[in-house]
CSV table of N, CA, C and O in Angstrom, one decimal:
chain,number,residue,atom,x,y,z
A,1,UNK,N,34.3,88.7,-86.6
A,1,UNK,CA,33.8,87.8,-87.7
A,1,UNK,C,34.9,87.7,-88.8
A,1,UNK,O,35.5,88.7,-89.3
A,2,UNK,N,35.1,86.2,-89.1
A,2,UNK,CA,35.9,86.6,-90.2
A,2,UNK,C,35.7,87.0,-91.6
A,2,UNK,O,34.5,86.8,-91.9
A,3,UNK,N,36.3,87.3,-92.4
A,3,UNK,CA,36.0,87.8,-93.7
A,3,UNK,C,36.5,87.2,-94.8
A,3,UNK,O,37.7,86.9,-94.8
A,4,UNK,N,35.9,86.8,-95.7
A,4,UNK,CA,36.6,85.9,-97.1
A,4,UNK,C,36.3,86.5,-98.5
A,4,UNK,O,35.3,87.2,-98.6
A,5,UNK,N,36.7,86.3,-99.2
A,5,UNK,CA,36.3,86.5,-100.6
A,5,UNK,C,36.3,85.9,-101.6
A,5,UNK,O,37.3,85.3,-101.9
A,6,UNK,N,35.4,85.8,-102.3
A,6,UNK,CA,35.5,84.6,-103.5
A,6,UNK,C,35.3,85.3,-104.7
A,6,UNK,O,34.3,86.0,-105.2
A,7,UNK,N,37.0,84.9,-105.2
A,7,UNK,CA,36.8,85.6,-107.1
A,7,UNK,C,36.6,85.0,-107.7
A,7,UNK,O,37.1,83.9,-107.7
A,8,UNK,N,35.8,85.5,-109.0
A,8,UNK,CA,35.7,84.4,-110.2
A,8,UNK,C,36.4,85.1,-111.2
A,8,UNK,O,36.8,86.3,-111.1
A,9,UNK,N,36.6,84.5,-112.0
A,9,UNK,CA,37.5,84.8,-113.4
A,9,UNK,C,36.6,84.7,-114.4
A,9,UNK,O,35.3,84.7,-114.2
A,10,UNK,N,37.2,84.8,-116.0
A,10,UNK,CA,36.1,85.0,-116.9
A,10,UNK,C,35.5,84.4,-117.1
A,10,UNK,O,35.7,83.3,-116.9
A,11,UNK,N,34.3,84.8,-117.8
A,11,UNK,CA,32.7,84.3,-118.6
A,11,UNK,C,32.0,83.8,-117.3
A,11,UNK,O,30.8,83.4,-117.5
A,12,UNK,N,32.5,83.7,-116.0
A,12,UNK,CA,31.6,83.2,-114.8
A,12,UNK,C,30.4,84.0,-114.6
A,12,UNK,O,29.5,83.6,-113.8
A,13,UNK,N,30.3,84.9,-115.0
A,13,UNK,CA,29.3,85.7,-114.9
A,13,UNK,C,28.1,84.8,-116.0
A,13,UNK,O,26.9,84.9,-115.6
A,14,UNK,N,28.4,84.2,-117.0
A,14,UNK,CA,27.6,83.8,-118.1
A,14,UNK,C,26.9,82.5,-117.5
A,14,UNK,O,25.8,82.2,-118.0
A,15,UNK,N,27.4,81.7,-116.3
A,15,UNK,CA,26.7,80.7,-115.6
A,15,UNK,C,25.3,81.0,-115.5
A,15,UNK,O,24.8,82.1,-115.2
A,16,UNK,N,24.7,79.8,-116.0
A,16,UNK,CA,23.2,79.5,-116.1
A,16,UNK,C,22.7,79.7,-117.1
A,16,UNK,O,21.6,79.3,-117.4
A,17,UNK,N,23.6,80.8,-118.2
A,17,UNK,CA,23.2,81.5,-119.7
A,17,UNK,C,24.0,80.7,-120.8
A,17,UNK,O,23.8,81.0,-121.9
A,18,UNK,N,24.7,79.6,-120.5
A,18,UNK,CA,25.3,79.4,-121.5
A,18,UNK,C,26.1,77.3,-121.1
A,18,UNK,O,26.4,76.9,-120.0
A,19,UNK,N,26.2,76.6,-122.1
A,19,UNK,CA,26.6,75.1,-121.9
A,19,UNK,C,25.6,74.5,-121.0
A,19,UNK,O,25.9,73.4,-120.5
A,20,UNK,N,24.2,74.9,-120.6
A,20,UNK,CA,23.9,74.0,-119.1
A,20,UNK,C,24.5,72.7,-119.1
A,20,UNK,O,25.1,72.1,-118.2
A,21,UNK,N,24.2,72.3,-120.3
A,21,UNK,CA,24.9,70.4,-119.7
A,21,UNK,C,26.3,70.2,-119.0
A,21,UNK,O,26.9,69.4,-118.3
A,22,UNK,N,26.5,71.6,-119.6
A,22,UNK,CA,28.2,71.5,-118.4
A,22,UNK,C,28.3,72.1,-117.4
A,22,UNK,O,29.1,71.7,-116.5
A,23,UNK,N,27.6,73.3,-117.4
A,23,UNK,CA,28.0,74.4,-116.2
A,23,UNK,C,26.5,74.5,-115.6
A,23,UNK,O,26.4,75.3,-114.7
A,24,UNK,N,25.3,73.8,-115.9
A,24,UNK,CA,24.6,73.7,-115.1
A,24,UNK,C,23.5,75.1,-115.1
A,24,UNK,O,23.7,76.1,-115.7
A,25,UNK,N,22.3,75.0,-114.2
A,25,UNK,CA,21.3,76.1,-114.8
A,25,UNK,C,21.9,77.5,-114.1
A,25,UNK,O,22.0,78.6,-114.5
A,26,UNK,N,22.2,76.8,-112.6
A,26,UNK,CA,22.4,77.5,-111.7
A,26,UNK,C,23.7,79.2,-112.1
A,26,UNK,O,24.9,79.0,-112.3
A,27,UNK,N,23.1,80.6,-111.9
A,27,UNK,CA,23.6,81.5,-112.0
A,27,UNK,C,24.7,81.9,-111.2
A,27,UNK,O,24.7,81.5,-110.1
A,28,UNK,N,26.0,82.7,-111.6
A,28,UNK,CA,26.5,83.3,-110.7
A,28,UNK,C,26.0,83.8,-109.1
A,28,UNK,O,26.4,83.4,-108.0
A,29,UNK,N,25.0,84.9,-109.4
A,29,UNK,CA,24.1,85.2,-108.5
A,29,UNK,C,23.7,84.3,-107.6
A,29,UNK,O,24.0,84.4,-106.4
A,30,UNK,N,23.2,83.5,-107.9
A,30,UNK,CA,22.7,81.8,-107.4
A,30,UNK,C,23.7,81.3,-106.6
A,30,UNK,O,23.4,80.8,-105.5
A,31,UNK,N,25.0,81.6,-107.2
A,31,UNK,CA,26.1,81.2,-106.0
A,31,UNK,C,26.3,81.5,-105.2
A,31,UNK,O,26.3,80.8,-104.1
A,32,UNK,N,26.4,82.9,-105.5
A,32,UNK,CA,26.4,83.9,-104.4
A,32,UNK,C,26.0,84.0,-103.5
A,32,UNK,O,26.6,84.1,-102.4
A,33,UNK,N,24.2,83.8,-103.5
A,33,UNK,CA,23.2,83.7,-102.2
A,33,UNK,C,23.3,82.8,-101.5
A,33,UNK,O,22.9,82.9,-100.3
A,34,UNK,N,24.1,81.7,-102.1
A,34,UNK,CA,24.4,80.0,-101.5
A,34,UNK,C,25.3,80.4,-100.6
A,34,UNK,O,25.4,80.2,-99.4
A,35,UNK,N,26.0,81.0,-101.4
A,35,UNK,CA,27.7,81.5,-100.2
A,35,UNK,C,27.5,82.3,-99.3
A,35,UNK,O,28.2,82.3,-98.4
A,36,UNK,N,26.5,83.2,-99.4
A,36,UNK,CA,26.2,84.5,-98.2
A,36,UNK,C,25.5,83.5,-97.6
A,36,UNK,O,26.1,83.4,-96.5
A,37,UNK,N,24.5,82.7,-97.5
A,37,UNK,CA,23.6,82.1,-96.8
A,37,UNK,C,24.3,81.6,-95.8
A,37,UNK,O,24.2,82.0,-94.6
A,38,UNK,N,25.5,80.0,-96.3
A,38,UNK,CA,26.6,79.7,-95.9
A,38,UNK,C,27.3,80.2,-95.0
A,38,UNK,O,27.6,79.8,-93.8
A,39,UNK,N,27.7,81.1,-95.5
A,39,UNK,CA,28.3,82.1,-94.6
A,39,UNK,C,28.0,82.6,-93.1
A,39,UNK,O,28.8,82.4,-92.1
A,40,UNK,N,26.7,83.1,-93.1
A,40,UNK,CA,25.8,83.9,-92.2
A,40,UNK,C,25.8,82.3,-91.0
A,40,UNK,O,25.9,82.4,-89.8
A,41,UNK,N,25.6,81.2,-91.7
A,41,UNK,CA,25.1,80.0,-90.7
A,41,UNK,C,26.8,79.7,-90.2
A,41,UNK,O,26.9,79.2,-89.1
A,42,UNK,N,28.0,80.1,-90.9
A,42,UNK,CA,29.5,79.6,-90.1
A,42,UNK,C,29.8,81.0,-89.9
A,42,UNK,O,31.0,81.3,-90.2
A,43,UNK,N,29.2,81.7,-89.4
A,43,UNK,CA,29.6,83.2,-89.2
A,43,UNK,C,30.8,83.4,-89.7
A,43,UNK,O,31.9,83.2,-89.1
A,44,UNK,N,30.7,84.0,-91.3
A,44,UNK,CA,31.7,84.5,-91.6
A,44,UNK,C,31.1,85.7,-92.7
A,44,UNK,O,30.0,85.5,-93.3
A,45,UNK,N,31.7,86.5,-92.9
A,45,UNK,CA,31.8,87.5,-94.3
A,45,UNK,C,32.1,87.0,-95.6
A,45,UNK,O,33.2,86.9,-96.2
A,46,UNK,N,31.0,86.9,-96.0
A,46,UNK,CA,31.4,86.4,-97.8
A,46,UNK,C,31.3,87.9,-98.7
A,46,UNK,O,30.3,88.6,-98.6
A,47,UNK,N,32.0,88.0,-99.2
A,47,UNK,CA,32.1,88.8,-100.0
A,47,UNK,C,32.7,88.4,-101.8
A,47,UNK,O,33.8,87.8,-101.8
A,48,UNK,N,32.0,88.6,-103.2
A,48,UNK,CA,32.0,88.4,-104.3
A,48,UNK,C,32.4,89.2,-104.8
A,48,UNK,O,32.3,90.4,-104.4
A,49,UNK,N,33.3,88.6,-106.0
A,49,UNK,CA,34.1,89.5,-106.8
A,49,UNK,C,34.0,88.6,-108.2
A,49,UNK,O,34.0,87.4,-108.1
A,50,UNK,N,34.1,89.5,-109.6
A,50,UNK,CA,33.9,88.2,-110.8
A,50,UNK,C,34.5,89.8,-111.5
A,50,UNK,O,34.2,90.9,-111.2
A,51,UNK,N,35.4,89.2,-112.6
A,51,UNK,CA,35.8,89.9,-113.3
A,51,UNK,C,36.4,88.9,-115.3
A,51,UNK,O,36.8,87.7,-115.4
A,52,UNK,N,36.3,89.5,-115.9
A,52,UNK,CA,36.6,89.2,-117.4
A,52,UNK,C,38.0,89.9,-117.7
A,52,UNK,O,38.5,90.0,-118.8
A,53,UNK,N,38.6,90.4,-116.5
A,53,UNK,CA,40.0,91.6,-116.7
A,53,UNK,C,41.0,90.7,-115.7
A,53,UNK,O,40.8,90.3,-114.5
A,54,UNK,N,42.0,90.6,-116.4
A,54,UNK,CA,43.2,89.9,-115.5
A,54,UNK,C,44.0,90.8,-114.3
A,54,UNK,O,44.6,90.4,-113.3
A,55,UNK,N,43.8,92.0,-114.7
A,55,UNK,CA,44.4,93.2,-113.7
A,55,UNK,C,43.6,93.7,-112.8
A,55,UNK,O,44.0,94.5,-112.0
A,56,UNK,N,42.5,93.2,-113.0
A,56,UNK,CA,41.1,93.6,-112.1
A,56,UNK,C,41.4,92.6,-111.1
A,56,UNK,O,41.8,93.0,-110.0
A,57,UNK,N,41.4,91.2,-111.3
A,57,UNK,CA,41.5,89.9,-110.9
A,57,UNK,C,43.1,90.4,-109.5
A,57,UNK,O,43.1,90.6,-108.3
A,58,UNK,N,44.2,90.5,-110.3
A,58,UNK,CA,45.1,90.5,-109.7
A,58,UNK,C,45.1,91.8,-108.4
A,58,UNK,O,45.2,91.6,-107.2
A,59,UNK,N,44.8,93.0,-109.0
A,59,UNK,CA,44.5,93.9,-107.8
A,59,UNK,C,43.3,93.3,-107.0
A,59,UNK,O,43.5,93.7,-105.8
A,60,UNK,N,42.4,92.8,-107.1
A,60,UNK,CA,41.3,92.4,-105.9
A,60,UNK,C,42.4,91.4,-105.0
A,60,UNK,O,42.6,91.9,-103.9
A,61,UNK,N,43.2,90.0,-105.3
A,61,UNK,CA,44.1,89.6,-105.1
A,61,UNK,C,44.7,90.3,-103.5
A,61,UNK,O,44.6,90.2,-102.3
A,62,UNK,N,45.3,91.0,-104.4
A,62,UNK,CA,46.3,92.0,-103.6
A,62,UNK,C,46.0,92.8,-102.6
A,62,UNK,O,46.9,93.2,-101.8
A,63,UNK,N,44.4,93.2,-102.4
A,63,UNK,CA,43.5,93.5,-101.2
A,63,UNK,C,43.6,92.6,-100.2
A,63,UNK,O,43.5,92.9,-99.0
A,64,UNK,N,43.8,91.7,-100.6
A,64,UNK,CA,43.4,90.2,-99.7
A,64,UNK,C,44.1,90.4,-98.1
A,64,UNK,O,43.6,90.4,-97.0
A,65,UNK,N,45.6,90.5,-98.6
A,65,UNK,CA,46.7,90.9,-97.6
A,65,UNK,C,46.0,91.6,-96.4
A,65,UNK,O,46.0,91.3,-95.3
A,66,UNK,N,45.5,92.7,-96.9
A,66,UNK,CA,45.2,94.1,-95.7
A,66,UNK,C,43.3,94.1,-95.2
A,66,UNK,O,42.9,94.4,-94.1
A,67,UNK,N,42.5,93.5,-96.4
A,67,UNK,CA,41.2,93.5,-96.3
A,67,UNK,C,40.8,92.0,-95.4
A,67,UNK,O,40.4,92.0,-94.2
A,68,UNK,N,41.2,91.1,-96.3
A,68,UNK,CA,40.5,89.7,-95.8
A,68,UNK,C,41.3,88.9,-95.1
A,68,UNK,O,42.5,89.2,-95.0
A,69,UNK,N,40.6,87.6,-94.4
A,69,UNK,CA,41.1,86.6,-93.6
A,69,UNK,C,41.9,85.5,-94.6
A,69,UNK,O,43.0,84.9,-94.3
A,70,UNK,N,41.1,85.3,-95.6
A,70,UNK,CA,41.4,84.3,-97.0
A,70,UNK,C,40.5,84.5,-97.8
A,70,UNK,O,39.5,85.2,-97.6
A,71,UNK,N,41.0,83.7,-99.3
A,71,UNK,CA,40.1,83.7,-100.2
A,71,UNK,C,39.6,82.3,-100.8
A,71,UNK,O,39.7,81.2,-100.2
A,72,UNK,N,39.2,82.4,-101.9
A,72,UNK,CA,38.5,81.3,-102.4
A,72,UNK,C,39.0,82.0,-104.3
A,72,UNK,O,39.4,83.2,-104.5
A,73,UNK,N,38.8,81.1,-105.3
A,73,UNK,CA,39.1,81.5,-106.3
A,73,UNK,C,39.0,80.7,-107.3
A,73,UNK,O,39.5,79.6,-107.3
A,74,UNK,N,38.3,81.0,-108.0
A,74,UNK,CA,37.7,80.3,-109.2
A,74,UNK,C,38.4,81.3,-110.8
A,74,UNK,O,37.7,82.2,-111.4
A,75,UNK,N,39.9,80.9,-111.3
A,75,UNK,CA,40.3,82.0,-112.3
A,75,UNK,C,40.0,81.1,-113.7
A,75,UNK,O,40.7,81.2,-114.7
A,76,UNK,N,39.1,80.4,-113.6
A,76,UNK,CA,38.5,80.0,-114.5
A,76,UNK,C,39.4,79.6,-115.6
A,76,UNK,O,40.2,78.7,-115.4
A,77,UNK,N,39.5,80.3,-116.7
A,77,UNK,CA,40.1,80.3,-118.5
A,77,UNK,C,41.8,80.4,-118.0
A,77,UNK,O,42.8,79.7,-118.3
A,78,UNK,N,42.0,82.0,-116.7
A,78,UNK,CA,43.2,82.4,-116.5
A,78,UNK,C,44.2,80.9,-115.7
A,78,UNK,O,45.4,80.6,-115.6
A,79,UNK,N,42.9,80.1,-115.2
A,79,UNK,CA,44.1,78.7,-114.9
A,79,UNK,C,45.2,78.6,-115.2
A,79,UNK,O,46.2,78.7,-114.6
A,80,UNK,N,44.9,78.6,-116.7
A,80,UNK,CA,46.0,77.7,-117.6
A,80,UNK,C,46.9,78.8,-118.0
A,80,UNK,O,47.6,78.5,-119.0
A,81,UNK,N,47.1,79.9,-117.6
A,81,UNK,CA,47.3,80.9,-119.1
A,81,UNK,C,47.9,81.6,-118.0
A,81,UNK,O,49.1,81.5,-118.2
A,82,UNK,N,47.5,82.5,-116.5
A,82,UNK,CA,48.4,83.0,-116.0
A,82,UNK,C,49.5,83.6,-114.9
A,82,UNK,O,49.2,84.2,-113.9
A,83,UNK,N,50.4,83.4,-115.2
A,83,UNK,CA,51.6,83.4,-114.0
A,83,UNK,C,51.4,84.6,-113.4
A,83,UNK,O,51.8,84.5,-112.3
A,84,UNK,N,51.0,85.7,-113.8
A,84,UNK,CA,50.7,87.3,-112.9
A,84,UNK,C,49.7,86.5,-112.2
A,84,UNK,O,49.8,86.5,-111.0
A,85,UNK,N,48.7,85.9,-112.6
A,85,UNK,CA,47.4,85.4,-110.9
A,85,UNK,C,48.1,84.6,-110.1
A,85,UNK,O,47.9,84.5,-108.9
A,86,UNK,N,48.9,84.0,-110.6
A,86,UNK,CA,49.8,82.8,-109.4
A,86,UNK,C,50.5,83.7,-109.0
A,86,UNK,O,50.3,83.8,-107.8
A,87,UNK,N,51.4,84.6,-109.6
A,87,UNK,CA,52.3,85.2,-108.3
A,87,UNK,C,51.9,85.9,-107.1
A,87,UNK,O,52.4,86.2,-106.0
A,88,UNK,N,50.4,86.1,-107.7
A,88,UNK,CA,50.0,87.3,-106.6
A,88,UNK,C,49.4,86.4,-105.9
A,88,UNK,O,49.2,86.8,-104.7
A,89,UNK,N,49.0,85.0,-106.3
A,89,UNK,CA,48.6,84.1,-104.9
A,89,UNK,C,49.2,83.7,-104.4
A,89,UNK,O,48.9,83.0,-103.4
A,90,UNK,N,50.6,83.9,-104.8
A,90,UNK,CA,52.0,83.3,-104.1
A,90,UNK,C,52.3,84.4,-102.7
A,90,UNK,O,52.6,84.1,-101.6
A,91,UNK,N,52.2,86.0,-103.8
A,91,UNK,CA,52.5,86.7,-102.7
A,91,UNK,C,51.7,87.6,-101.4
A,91,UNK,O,51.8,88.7,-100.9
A,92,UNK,N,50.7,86.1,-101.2
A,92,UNK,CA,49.7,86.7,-100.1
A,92,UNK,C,49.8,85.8,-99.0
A,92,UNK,O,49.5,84.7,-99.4
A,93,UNK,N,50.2,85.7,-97.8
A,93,UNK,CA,50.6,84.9,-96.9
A,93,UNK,C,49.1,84.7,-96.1
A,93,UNK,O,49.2,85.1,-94.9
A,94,UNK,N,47.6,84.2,-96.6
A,94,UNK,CA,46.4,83.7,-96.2
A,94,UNK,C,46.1,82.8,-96.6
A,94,UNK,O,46.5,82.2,-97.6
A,95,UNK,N,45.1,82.5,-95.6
A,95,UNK,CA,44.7,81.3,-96.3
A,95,UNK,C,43.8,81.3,-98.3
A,95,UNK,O,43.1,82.3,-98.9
A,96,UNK,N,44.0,80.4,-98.6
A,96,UNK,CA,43.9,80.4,-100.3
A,96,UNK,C,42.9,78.9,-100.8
A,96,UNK,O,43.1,77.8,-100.3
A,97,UNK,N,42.2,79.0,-101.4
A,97,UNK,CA,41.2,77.6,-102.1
A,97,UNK,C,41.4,78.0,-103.5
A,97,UNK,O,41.3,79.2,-103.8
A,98,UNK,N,41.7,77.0,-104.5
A,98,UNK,CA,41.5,77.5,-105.9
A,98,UNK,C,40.4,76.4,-106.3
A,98,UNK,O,40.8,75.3,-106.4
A,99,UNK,N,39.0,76.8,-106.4
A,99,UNK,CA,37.9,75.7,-107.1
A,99,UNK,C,37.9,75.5,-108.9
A,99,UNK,O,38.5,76.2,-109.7
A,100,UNK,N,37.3,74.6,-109.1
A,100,UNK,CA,37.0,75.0,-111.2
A,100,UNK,C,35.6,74.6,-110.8
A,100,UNK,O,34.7,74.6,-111.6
């Protein structure tokens, strides 16, 4: 079975608690269960990760290599701001999605 992981970046945790007109009612959590559900029907391993720490972010990253098949990644605010999360998506030779 394959294995994937999907990180979020900061304040993603705050989904459904905060802007709904923008980010909508639906929770982190809520994602989650969508993506394990998902998952389970394309036989694959979803596994979640959400962090407010850029070094938290980068070391989960960095697992990817030895742990997972690919990831998925949502670094939210860190988009714009930073070059340590791109290198380390630079230096993982998997497959990679970056969502907003």
């Amino acid at each position: 079975m394959k294995k994937i992981i999907i990180i979020n970046g900061p304040n993603l945790n705050l989904l459904g608690k905060r802007e709904e007109n923008i980010y909508g009612r639906d929770s982190l959590e809520d994602i989650k269960e969508i993506c394990e559900i998902k998952g389970i029907e394309k036989k694959i391993e979803i596994n979640f990760f959400q962090s407010n720490n850029e070094g938290e972010i980068i070391n989960k990253i960095q697992e990817v290599a030895e742990i997972y098949d690919g990831l998925i990644i949502n670094p939210a605010a860190f988009t714009h701001s930073s070059i340590a999360i791109l290198d380390s998506l630079r230096a993982i030779n998997k497959p990679k999605i970056e969502i907003h």
